Structures are given as C-alpha cells and as structure tokens.
Short mmCIF file of C-alpha atoms in Angstrom, two decimals:
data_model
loop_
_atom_site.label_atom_id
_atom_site.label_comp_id
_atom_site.label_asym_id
_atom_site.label_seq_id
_atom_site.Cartn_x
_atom_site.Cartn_y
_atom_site.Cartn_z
CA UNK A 1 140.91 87.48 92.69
CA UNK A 2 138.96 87.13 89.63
CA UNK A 3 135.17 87.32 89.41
CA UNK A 4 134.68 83.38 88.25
CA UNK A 5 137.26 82.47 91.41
CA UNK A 6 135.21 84.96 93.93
CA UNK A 7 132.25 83.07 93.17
CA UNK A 8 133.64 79.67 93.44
CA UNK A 9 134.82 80.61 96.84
CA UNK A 10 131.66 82.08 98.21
CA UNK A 11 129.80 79.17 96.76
CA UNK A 12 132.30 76.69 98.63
CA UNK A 13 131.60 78.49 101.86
CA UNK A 14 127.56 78.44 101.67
CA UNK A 15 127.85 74.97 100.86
CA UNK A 16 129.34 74.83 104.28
CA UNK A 17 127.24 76.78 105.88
CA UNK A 18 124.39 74.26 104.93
CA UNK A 19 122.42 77.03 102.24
CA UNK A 20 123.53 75.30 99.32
CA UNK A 21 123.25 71.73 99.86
CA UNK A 22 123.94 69.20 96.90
CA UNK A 23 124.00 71.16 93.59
CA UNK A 24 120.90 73.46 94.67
CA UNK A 25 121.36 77.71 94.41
CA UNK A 26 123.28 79.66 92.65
CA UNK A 27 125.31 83.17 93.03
CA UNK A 28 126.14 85.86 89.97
CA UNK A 29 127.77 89.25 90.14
CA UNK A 30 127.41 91.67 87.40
CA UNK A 31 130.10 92.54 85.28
CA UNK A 32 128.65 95.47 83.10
CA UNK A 33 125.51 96.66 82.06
CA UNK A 34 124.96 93.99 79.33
CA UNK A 35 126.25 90.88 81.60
CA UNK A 36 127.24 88.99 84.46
CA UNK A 37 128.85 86.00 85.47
CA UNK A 38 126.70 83.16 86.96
CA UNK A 39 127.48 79.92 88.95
CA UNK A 40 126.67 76.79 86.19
CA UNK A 41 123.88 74.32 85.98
CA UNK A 42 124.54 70.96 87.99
CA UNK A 43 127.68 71.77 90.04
CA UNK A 44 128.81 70.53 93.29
CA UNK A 45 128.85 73.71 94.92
CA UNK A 46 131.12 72.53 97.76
CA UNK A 47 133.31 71.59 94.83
CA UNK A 48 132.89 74.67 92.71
CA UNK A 49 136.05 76.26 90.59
CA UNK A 50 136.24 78.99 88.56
CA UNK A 51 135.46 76.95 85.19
CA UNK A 52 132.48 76.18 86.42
CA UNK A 53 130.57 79.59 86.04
CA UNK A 54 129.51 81.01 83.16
CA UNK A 55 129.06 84.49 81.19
CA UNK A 56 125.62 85.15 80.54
CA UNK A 57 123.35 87.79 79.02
CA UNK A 58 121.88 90.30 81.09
CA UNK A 59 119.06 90.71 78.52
CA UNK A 60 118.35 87.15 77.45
CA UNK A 61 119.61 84.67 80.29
CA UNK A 62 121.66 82.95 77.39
CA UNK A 63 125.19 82.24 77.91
CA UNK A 64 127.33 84.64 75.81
CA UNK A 65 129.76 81.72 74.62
CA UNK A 66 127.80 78.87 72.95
CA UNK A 67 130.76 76.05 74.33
CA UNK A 68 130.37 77.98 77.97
CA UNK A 69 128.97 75.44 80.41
CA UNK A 70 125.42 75.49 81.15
CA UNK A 71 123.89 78.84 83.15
CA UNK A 72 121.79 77.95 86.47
CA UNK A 73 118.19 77.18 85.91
CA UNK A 74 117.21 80.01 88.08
CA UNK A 75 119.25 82.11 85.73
CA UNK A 76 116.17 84.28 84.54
CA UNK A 77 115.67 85.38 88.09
CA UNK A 78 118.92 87.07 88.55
CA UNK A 79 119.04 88.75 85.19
CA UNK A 80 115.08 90.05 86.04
CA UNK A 81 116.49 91.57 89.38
CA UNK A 82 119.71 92.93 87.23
CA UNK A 83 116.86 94.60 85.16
CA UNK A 84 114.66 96.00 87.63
CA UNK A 85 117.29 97.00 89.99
CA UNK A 86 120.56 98.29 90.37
CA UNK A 87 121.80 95.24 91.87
CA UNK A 88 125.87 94.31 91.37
CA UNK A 89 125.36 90.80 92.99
CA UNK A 90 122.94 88.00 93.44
CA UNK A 91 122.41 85.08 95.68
CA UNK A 92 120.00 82.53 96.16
CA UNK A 93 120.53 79.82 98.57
CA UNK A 94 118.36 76.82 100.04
CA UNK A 95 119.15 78.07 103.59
CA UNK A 96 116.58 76.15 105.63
CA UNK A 97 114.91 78.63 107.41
CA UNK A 98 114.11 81.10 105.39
CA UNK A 99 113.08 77.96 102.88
CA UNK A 100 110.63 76.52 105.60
CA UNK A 101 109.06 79.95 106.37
CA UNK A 102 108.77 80.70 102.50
CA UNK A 103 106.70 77.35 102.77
CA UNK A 104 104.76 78.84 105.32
CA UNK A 105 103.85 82.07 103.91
CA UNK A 106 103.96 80.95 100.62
CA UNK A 107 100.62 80.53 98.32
CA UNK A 108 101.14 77.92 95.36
CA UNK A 109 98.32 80.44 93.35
CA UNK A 110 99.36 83.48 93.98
CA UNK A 111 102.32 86.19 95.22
CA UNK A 112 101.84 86.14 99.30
CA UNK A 113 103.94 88.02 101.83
CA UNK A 114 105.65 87.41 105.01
CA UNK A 115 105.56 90.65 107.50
CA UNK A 116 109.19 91.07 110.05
CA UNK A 117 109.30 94.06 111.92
CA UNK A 118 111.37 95.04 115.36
CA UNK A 119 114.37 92.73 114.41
CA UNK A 120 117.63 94.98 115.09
CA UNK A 121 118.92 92.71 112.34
CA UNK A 122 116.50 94.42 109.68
CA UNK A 123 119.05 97.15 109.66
CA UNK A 124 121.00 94.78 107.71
CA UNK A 125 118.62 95.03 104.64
CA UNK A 126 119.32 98.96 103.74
CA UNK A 127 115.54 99.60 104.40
CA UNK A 128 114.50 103.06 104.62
CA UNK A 129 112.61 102.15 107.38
CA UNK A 130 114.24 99.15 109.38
CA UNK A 131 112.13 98.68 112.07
CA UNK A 132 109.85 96.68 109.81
CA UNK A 133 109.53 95.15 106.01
CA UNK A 134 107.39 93.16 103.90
CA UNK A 135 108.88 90.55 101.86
CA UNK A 136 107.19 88.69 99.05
CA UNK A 137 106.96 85.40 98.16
CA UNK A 138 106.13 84.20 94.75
CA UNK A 139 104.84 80.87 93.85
CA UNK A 140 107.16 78.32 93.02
CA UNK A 141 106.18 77.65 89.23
CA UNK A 142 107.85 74.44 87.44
CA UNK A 143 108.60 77.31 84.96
CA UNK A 144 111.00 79.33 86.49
CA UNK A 145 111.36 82.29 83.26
CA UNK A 146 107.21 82.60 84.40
CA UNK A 147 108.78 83.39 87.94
CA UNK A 148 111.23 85.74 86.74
CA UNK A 149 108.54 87.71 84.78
CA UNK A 150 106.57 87.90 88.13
CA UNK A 151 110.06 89.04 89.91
CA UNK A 152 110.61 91.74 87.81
CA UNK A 153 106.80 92.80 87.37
CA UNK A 154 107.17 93.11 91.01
CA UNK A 155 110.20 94.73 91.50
CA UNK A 156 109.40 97.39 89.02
CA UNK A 157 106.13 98.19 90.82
CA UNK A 158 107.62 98.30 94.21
CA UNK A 159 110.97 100.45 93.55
CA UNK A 160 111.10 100.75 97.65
CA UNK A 161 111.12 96.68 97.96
CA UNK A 162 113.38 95.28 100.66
CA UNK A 163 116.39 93.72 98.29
CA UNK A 164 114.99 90.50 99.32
CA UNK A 165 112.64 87.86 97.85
CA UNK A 166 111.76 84.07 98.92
CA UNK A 167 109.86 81.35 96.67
CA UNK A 168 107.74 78.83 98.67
CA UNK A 169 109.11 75.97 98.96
CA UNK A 170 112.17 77.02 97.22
CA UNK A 171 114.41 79.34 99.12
CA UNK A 172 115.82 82.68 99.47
CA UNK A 173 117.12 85.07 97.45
CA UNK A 174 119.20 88.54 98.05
CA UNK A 175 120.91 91.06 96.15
CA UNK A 176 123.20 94.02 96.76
CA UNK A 177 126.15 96.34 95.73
CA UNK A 178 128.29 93.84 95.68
CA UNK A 179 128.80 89.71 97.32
CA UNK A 180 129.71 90.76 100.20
CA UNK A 181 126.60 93.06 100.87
CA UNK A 182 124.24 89.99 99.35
CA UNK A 183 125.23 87.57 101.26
CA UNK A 184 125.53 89.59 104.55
CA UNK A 185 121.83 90.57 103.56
CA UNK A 186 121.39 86.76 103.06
CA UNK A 187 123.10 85.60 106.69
CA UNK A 188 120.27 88.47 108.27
CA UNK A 189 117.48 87.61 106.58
CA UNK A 190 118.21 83.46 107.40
CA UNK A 191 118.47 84.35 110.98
CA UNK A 192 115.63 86.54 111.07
CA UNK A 193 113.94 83.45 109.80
CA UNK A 194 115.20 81.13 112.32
CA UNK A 195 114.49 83.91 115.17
CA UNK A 196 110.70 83.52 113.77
CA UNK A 197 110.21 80.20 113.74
CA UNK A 198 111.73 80.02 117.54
CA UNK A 199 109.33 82.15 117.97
CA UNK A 200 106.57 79.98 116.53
CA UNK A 201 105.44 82.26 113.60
CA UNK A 202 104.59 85.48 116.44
CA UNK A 203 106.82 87.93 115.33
CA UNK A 204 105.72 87.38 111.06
CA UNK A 205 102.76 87.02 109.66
#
C-alpha cells in the first residue's frame, strides 16, 4: 500500500473512532530526510483518498508541488517535531478526552503541564521511565507556525520528552517510528485521559 493510501485509511478509521470529527486533525509520515507526506487542508477525513494528501517540505512546511492540494494548517507542527526528533510518523487528532483535559491543564499565556503516573498503559509511550510522565501543553495560538516554534523550542530542550504533546483546547498529538506506533501511542494516551477524568482529575495534575 502506498504512503498517500496508508494515510487515507488510517484517517478513515479515526474518523470512526470519533478523533477526527468533521475535517479537524491531520496525520503525516515521513518519507526522507527532506519530506513527508501530509493529510490536506479541508478534507472530509471519513472521506479521505489518496489524492487528498500532499508532499510537503520538511524544512519549510510548503508543499513541494505548487498544483499539490493544500497542506494541513497544523502543518508546521509536524515538520517542527520531524526536526527536533527522529519521528517517522505524526498524528494529531481531536479525540475528546485528551482535548477536554488539554483544556483543563492548559494555560492560554503560557506552556503548562499535565502530570500521569502509575497507568500500566504509560508503557505504551516508550518512556524510559513508565511509571510516570509529564506532558506539556502549549497554548493554543490563532498562529499556529508561533506554536510550532514553541514545539520545537521545547522538544529540543527536553530530548527525554514523552513523544506526546496536547494544545488546550485543541487536541492531541503523537509521534513514533512509524503509524502504527503513533497512533497506538495516540489510543494510550486518549484512554489515559478518559481513565483521568473518571477519575475526576486525581490521578493528573
């Protein structure tokens, strides 16, 4: 299966799943150093094909082919994580949890945190440590290249960072190997979410 056809798939079954609701998120995988395919700007994702991704620029966001469709809007944050990690894949979604504890946690002013720890599900993250993590949460700015810049900044300054990041009132995003390892990050890290708010915010702070 080709990359553009993987993508349209996974995005078809998130959409199901309730994380990707309208035309919201967006999923890439890298394809060499200097790019990677990203889902476009706009789409139905529970109607996604192959045509409608696109071939960016893993140094400028831009799409590679000026009559390519579109890229995402939240394009700049996967290239910034492509940049400051050695991510293969990307995914953010609107999953609801995670989005309403990102809320939570989140600070409009400035980067915040949200604290999990004794979740057997952490172990799903690759942490060196997985009995607990902090994940950050950035402010959700109307300009999202001023996000990425804080995403990377961040990244870079915390090489040990759980491959995880959420923007409040905006979602959750992951990153891995590959798609399969982001979005099984992605499934733990929305359940961990949902775990905590059953729990009524006791078990993150």
């Amino acid at each position: 299966m080709s990359p553009g056809a993987v993508l349209a798939a996974a995005a078809r079954e998130l959409y199901q799943r309730g994380w990707l609701p309208g035309t919201s998120g967006n999923i890439s995988v890298r394809l060499s150093a200097d790019t990677a395919l990203i889902t476009a700007s706009g789409r139905d994702k529970g109607a996604l094909t192959e045509s409608d991704t696109v071939l960016v620029s893993v140094d400028t966001s831009a799409a590679v082919r000026p009559e390519a469709p579109r890229p995402s809007a939240e394009t700049t944050i996967h290239t910034a994580i492509y940049r400051a990690t050695k991510a293969e894949a990307v995914v953010h979604t609107h999953s609801p949890y995670a989005t309403a504890v990102a809320t939570r946690a989140g600070n409009r002013a400035e980067l915040s945190t949200v604290d999990f720890r004794d979740f057997e599900l952490l172990k799903g993250l690759g942490l060196r440590d997985p009995s607990a993590t902090s994940i950050p949460v950035f402010p959700n700015h109307a300009d999202v290249p001023r996000i990425a810049a804080e995403v990377e900044r961040y990244l870079i300054e915390h090489p040990d960072a759980p491959p995880v990041l959420l923007i409040e009132h905006h979602g959750l995003t992951t990153w891995g190997a590959d798609y399969a390892q982001a979005r099984n990050r992605m499934e733990c890290v929305e359940s961990i979410c949902q775990l905590s708010l059953l729990l009524k915010g006791r078990a993150f702070s």
